[in-house]
XYZ file of C-alpha atoms in Angstrom:
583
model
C 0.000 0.000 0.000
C 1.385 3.284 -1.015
C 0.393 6.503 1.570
C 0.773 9.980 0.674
C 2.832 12.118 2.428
C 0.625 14.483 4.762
C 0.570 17.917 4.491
C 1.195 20.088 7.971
C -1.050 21.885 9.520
C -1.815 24.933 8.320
C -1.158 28.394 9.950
C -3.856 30.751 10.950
C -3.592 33.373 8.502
C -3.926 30.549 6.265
C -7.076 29.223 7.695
C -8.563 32.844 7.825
C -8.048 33.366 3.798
C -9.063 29.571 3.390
C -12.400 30.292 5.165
C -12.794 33.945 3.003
C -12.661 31.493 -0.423
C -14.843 29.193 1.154
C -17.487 31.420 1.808
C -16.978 33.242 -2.174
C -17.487 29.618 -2.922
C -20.455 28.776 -1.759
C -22.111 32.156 -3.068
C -20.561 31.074 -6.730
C -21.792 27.508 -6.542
C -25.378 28.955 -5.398
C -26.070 31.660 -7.947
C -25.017 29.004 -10.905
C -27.315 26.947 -9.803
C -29.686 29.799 -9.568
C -28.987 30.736 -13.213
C -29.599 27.069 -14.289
C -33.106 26.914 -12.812
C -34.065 29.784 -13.776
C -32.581 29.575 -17.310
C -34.674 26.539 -18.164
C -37.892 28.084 -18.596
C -35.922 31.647 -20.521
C -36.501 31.142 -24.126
C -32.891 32.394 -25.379
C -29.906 31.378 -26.455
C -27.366 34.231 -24.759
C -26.223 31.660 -21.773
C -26.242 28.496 -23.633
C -24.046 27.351 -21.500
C -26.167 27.242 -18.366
C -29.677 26.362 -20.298
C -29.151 22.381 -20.803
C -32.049 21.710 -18.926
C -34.461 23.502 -21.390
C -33.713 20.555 -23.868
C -33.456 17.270 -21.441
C -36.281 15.525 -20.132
C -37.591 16.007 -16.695
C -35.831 14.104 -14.428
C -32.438 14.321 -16.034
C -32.951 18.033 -15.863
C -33.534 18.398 -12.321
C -33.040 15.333 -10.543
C -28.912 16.268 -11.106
C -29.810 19.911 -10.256
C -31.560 19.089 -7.506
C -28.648 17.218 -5.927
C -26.225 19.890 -6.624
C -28.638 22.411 -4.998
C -29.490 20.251 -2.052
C -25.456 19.688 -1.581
C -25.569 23.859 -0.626
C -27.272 23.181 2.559
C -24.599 22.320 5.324
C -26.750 20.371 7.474
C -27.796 17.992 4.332
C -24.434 17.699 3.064
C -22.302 17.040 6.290
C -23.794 13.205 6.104
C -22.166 12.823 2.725
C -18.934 14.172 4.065
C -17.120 10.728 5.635
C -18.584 8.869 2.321
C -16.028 11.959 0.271
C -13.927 10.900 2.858
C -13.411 7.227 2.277
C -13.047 7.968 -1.289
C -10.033 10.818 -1.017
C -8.130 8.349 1.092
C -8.613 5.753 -1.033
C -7.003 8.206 -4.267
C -4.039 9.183 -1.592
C -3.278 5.405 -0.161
C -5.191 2.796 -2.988
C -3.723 4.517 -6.227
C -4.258 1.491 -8.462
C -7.578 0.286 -7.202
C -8.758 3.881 -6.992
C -7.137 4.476 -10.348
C -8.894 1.400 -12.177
C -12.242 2.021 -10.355
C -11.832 5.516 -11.574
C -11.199 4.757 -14.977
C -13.833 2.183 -15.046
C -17.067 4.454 -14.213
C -15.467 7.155 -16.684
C -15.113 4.571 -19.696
C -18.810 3.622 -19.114
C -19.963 6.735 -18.801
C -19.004 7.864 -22.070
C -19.892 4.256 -23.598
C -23.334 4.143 -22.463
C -24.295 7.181 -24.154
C -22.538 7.926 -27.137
C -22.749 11.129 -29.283
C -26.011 10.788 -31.525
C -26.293 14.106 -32.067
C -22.927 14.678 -33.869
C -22.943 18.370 -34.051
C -19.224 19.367 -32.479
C -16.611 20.382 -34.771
C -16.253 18.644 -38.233
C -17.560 15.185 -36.471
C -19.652 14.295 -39.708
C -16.670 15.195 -41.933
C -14.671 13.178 -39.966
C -16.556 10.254 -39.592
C -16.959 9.994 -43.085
C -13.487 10.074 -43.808
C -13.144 6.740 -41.989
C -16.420 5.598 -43.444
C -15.446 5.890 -47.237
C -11.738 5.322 -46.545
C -10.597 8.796 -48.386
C -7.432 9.749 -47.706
C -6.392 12.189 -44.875
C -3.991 13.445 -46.588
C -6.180 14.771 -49.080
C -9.208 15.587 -46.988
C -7.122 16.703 -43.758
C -3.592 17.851 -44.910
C -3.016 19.624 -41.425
C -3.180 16.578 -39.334
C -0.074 15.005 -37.692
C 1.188 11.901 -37.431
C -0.270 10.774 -34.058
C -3.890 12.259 -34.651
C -3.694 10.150 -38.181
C -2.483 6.842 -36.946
C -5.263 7.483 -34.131
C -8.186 8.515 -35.565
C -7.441 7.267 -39.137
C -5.352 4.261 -39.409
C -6.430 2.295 -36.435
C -10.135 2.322 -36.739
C -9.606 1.995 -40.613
C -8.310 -1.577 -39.129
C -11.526 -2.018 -37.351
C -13.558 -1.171 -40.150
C -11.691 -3.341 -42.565
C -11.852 -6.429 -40.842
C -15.670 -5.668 -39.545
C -15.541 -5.507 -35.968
C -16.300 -2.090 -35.875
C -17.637 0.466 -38.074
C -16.413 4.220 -37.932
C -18.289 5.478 -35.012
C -17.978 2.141 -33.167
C -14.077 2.426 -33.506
C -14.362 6.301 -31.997
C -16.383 5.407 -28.957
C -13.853 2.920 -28.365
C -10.679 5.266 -28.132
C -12.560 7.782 -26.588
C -13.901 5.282 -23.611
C -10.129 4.393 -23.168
C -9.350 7.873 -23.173
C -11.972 9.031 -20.258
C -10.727 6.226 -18.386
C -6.777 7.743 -18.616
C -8.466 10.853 -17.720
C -10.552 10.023 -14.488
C -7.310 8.022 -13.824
C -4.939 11.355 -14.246
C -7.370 13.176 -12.059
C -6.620 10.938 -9.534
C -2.848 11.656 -9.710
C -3.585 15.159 -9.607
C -4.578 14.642 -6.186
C -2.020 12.443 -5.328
C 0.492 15.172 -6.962
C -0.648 17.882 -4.482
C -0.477 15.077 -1.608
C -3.927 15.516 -0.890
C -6.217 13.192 1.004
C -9.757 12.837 1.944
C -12.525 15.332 0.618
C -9.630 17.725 -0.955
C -8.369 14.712 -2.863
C -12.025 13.713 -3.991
C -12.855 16.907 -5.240
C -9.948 17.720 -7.223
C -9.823 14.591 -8.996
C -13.983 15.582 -9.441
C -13.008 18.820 -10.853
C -10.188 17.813 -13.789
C -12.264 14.976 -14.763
C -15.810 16.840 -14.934
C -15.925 19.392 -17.365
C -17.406 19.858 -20.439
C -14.411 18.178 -22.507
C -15.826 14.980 -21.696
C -18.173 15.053 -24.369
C -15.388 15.070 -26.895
C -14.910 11.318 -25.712
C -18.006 9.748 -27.148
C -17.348 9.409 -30.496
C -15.798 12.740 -31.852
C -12.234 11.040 -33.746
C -10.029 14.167 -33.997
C -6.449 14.818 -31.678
C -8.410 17.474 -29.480
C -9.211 14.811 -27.277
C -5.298 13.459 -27.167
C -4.630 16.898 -25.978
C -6.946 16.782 -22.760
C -4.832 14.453 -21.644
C -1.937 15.979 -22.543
C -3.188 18.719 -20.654
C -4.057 16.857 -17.413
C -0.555 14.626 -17.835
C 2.002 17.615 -18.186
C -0.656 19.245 -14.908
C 0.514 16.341 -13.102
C 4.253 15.512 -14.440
C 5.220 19.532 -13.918
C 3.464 19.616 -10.146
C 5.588 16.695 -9.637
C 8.873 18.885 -10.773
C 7.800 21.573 -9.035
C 7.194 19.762 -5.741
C 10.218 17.337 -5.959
C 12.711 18.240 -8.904
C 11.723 14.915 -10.266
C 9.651 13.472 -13.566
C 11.739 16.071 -16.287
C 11.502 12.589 -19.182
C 8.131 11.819 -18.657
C 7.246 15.654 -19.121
C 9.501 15.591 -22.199
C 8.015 12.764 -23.185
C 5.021 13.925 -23.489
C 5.370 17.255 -24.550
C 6.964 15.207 -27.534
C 4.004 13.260 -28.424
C 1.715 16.360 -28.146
C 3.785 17.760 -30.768
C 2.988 15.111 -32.886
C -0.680 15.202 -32.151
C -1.130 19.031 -32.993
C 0.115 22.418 -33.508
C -2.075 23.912 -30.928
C 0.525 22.051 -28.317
C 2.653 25.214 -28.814
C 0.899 26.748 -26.420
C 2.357 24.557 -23.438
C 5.692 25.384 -24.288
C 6.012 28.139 -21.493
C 4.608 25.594 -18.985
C 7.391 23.185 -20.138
C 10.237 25.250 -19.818
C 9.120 26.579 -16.970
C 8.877 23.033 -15.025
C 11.968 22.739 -17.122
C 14.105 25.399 -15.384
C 12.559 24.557 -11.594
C 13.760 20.315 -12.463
C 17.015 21.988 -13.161
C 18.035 24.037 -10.316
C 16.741 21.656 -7.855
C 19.162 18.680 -8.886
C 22.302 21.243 -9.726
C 24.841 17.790 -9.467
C 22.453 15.617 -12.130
C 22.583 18.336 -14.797
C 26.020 17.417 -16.186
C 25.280 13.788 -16.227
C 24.871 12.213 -19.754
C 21.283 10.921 -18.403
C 20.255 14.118 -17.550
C 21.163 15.672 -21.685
C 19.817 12.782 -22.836
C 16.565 13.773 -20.873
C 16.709 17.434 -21.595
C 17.123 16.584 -25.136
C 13.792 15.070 -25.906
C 11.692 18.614 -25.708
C 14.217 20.102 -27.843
C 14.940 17.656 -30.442
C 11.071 16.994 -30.430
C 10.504 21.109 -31.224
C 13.106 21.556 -33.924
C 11.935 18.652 -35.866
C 7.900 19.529 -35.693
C 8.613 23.023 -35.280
C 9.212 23.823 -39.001
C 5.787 21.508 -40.143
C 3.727 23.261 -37.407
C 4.616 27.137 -38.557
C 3.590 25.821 -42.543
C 0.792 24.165 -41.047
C -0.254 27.208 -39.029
C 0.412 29.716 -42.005
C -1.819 27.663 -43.933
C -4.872 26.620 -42.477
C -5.144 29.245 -38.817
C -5.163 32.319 -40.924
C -9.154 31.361 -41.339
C -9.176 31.271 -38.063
C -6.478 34.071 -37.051
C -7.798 36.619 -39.590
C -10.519 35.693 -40.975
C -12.491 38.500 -43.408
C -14.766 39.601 -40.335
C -11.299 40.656 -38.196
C -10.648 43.207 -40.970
C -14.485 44.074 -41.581
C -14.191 44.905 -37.524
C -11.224 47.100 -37.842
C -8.327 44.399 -36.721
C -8.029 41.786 -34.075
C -7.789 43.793 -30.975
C -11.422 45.009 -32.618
C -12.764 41.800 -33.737
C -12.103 39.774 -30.253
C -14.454 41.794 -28.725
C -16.778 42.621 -31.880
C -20.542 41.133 -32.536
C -21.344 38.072 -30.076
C -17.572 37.302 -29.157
C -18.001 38.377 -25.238
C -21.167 36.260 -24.603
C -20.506 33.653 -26.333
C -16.492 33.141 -25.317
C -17.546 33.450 -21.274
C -20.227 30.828 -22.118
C -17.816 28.723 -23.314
C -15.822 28.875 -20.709
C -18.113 28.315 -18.083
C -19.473 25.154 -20.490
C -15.881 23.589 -20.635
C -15.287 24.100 -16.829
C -17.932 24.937 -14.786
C -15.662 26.551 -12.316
C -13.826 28.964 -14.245
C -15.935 31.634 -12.965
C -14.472 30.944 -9.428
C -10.590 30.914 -10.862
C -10.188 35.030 -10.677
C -12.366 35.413 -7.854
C -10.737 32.863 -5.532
C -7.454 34.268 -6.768
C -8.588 37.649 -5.601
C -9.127 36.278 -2.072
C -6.176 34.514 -1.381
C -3.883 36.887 -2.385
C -0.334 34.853 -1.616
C -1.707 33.278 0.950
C -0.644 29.839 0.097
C 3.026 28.545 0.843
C 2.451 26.060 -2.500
C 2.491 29.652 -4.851
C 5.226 28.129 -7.341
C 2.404 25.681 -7.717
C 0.048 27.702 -8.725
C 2.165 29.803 -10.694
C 2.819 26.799 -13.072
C -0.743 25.726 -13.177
C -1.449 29.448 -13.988
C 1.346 29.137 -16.920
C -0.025 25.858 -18.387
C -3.268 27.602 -18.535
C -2.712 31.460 -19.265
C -1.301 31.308 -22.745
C -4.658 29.150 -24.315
C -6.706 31.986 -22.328
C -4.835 34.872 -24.451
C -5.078 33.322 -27.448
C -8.888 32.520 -26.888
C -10.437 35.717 -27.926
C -7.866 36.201 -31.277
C -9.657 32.484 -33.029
C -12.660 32.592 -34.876
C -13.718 29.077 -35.491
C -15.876 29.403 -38.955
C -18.555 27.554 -37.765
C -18.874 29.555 -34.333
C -17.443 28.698 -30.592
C -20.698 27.320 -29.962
C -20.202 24.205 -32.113
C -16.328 24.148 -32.818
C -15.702 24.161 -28.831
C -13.297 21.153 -30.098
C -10.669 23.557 -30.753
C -10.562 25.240 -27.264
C -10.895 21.799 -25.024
C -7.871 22.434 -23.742
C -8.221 25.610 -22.359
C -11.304 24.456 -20.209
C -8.781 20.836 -19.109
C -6.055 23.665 -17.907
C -8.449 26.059 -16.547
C -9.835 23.404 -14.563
C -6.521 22.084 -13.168
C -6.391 25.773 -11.836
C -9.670 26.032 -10.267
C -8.984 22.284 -9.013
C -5.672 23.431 -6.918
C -7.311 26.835 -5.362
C -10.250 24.441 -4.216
C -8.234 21.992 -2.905
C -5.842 24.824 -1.072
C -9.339 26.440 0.258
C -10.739 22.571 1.597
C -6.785 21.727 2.788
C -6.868 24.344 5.181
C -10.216 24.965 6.051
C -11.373 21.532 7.188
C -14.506 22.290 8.378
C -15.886 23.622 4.774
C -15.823 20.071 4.225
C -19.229 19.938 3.058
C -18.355 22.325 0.634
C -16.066 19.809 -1.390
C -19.164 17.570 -1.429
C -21.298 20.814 -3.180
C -18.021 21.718 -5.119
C -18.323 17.728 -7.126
C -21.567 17.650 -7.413
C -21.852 20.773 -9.281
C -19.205 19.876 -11.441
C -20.803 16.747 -12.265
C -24.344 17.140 -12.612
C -23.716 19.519 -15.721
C -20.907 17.491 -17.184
C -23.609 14.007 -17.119
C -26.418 16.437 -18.268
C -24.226 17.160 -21.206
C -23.173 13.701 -22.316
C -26.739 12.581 -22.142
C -27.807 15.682 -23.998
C -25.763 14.735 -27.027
C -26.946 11.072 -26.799
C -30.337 11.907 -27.564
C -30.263 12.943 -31.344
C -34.153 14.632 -30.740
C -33.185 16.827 -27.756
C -29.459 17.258 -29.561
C -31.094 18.522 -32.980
C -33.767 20.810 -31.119
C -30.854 22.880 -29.097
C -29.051 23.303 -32.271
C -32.317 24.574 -34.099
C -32.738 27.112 -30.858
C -29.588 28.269 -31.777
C -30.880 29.821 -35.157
C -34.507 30.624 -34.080
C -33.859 32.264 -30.552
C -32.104 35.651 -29.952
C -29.495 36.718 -30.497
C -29.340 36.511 -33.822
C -26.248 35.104 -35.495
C -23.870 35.942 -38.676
C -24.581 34.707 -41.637
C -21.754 31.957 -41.721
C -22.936 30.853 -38.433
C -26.525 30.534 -40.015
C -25.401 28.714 -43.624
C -23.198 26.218 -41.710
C -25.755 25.392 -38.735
C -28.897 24.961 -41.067
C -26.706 23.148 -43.457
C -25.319 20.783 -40.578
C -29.333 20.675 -39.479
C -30.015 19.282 -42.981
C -27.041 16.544 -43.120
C -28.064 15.268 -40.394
C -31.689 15.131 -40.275
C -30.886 13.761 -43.573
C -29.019 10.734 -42.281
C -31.355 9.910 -39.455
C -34.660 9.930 -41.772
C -36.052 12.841 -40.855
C -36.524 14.140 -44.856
C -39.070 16.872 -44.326
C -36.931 18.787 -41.473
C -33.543 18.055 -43.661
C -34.975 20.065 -46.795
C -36.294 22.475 -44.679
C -33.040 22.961 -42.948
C -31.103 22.819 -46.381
C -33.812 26.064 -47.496
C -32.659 27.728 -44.636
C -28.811 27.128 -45.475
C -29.368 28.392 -48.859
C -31.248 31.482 -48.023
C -28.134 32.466 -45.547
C -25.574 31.976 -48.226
C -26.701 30.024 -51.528
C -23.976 27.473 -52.759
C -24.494 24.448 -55.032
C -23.567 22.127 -52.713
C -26.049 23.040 -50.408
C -29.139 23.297 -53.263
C -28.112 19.829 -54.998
C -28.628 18.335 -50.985
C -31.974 20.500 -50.925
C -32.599 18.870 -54.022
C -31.758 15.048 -52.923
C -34.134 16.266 -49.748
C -37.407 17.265 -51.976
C -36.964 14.165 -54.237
C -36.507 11.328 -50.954
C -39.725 13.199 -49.493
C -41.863 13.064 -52.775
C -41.378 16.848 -54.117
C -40.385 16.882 -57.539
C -40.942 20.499 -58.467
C -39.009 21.316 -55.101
C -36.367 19.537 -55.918
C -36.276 21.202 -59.702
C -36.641 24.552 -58.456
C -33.617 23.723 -56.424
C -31.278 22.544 -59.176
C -32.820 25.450 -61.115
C -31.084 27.881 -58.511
C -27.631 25.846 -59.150
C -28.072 26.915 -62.671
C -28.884 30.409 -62.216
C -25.353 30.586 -60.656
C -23.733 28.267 -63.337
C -25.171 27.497 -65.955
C -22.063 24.799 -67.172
C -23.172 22.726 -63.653
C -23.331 19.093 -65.100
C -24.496 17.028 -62.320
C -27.310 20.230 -62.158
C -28.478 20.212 -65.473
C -28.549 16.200 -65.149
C -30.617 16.071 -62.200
C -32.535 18.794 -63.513
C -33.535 16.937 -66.613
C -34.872 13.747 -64.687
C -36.607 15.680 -62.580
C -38.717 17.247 -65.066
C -38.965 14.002 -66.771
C -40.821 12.418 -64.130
C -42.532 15.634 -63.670
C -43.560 15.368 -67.425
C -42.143 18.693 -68.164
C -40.845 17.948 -71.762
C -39.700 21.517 -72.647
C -37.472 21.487 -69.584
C -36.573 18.191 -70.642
C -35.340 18.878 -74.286
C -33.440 22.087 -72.603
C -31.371 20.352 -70.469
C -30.647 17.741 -72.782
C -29.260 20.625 -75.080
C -27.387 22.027 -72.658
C -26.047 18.578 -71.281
C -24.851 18.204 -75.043
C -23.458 21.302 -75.424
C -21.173 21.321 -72.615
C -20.262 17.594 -73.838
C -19.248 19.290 -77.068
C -16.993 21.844 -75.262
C -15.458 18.844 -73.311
C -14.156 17.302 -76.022
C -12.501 20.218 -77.981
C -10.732 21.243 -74.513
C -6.954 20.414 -75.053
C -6.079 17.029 -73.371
């Protein structure tokens, strides 16, 4: 059995500011759970990330809600304290039973109820990718090696040899993935040599946020990266604390690398934990073990280093500066222009519910801690992603490519985790207020992941989205009615697709988007819908083959012979013009 080292006792100015953040606490914890109740019956769309329980049925909406709220009164929650008890002491002394049992309820978590609703990030285009067994290189030129062989390669072997099919194969890695997770918020705890309820509700905090969802299904190297996150959280407390675990840091730092370019932004978080594992073993550094160890980091920059800038000079100026930054004046005037302020805090708060108690709590405590160099690499894993959160403008909105900024809610988290546990560590008998602190984490984080497992309740949020204030850009409206389509598409539902693919063409017309309107009005029976719908292809181009063909069957079985004979013609001339082209 292995027992963590205890902490001593701490001093009285200590306690005092531990007993101030306790108290700011509680009054956080109880107005978000005011703002959830009162949020479900508020027919808007500004704090979508505290109105879940508008789209979930009854008692997943409150029965969660209701234990989070009930966890505020002291009196109730005392009883649960010795249960948070057994559990922190079993993280600090148990680490592999803990670990496994940990990892265990994660991976079925996300298992049970995988992502039906499919709306994150590029999860269709992804998905497919494995489905039709394109080529990444073709379809996703940007990815690296890791987030290939991951979430290309290896369930292409699954699909190939039918065990699994595409999504099957992403469920699987991602229920291996929670389970590393749940398992590195238990060393978290350990890390800070924390037992008891301060142990149980740190490991509750890293593992329950948002980010989570990205584990049931969605196949892209965000999800990698949460880990990374939580590992090099762990592996740099550890160098911080002791002056020990400088190769597994490197080592991972190297494989995050390979995963993506976004890693870039741990690099002053590395070299921080770098420069403390340094100076605290001044005789190792000249030792050939000790190069050799120092030397994974930087080999593993200067060979990605040059393949992440092309990379990033490719692909993140849509993201960097896009044409709304220079409509808006720049980015310093963009970051802040149009919905950007509502809608980044509500991401935020939806990756890590406790975010909105980091600056606060920080306020409060002012130094008080002797663990600061702690906190001051926590704050350096986590600060850089913040600063670079209000300069990227996903195309599709934060709201649905939250993908890209998973890591900044993992690292925010690992903050907020360490000032709670600090707060719980010295003020023991705020116990109960670890017990509210978990709970509140995780009722949202299971609300979500059953959210997105119900495709109805999944597909009516998004829908909210474009019919409930505010009212969003146009991109945001083409690409969200067009996803609406795809997808209602897929599951059957052909009247809502080809009214979702109308919408998508009203906000921006493309022919993409009218041949799928088209496909829509044919599978549901309307033939002059789906004419009038290639018809608008060929008032844009009129050389559109696949257009003029679909155009000409259409009217066929319409009985429209005069539209028939035309697009014949036209079918024949642009034949003609084929063949003269120079081969």
């Amino acid at each position: 059995m292995r027992s963590v080292k205890r902490e001593p006792v701490p001093s009285a100015f200590e306690e005092a500011h531990a007993l101030r953040m306790a108290r700011v606490l509680v009054v956080i914890l109880a107005l978000l759970a005011v703002a959830r109740a009162v949020l479900t019956f508020v027919p808007t769309m500004w704090a979508w990330s505290l109105n879940l329980q508008r789209f979930l049925e009854p008692a997943m909406a409150w029965g969660p809600w209701l234990l989070a709220a009930a966890s505020l009164v002291p009196s109730i929650t005392r009883r649960a304290v010795p249960f948070m008890q057994r559990i922190g002491d079993a993280i600090a002394d148990h680490p592999i039973a803990a670990g496994w049992t940990m990892a265990a309820i994660a991976a079925c978590l996300v298992a049970v109820f995988p992502d039906r609703t499919r709306f994150v990030g590029d999860f269709l285009l992804r998905q497919g990718t494995v489905e039709q067994g394109g080529a990444p290189s073709q379809l996703f030129p940007q990815a690296l090696p890791l987030d290939v062989l991951l979430h290309y390669r290896l369930p292409h072997v699954f699909t190939s040899a039918g065990v699994l099919d595409a999504n099957g194969a992403a469920r699987l890695l991602g229920a291996c993935e929670a389970a590393a997770l749940a398992a590195l918020a238990g060393a978290f705890a350990r890390a800070l040599a924390l037992r008891g309820v301060p142990a149980a509700t740190a490991a509750a905090i890293v593992f329950f946020g948002g980010y989570v969802g990205i584990f049931t299904g969605f196949g892209k190297a965000f999800a990698e990266l949460v880990l990374v996150v939580a590992a090099l959280g762990v592996l740099g407390l550890g160098v911080v604390r002791h002056g020990r675990g400088l190769l597994p840091l490197g080592l991972v730092f190297a494989a995050a690398l390979a995963l993506h370019r976004s890693a870039l932004v741990t690099v002053p978080a590395v070299a921080m934990a770098w420069r403390i594992g340094l100076r605290a073993d001044r005789d190792a550094r000249r030792t050939p073990r000790r190069w050799l160890v120092l030397s994974i980091p930087i080999v593993a920059l200067a060979v990605m280093l040059p393949r992440l800038i092309a990379i990033m000079r490719v692909w993140d100026a849509a993201h960097i500066a896009p044409h709304d930054v220079q409509v808006a004046g720049g980015p310093l005037r963009a970051a802040l222009a149009g919905l950007r302020v509502p809608d980044m805090a509500n991401l935020v708060v939806f990756l890590s519910p406790l975010s909105v108690a980091v600056v606060p709590l920080l306020c409060v405590a002012r130094g008080a801690s002797p663990r600061g160099r702690e906190l001051a690499f926590l704050l350096a894993l986590s600060l850089p992603i913040v600063l670079a959160l209000p300069f990227i403008h996903p195309a599709q909105g934060l709201y649905r490519d939250w993908d890209d900024f998973v890591t900044l809610g993992a690292a925010t988290s690992l903050v907020a985790a360490w000032l709670v546990a600090e707060t719980l560590r010295a003020a023991p008998r705020f116990a109960w207020v670890g017990v509210a602190t978990s709970l509140a984490v995780a009722a949202p984080c299971v609300q979500w992941v059953v959210h997105w497992a119900d495709a109805d309740s999944g597909l009516e949020r998004v829908e909210a989205f474009m019919r409930e204030p505010p009212a969003r850009t146009t991109a945001e409206r083409s690409t969200t009615w067009d996803y609406l389509g795809i997808r209602n598409l897929r599951i059957g539902r052909l009247d809502a697709a080809a009214a979702a693919f109308a919408r998508s063409s009203e906000a921006a017309p493309n022919p993409r988007v009218l041949l799928e309107l088209g496909y829509a009005e044919r599978a549901r029976g309307d033939l002059r819908g789906a004419a009038r719908a290639y018809q608008r292809v060929l008032e844009r181009d009129s050389t559109h083959v696949v257009a003029w063909t679909l155009y000409g069957t259409a009217s066929a079985q319409l009985g429209d012979t005069l539209a028939v004979v035309e697009a014949e013609a036209a079918l024949a001339r642009l034949d003609s013009l084929s063949a003269r082209r120079p081969r």
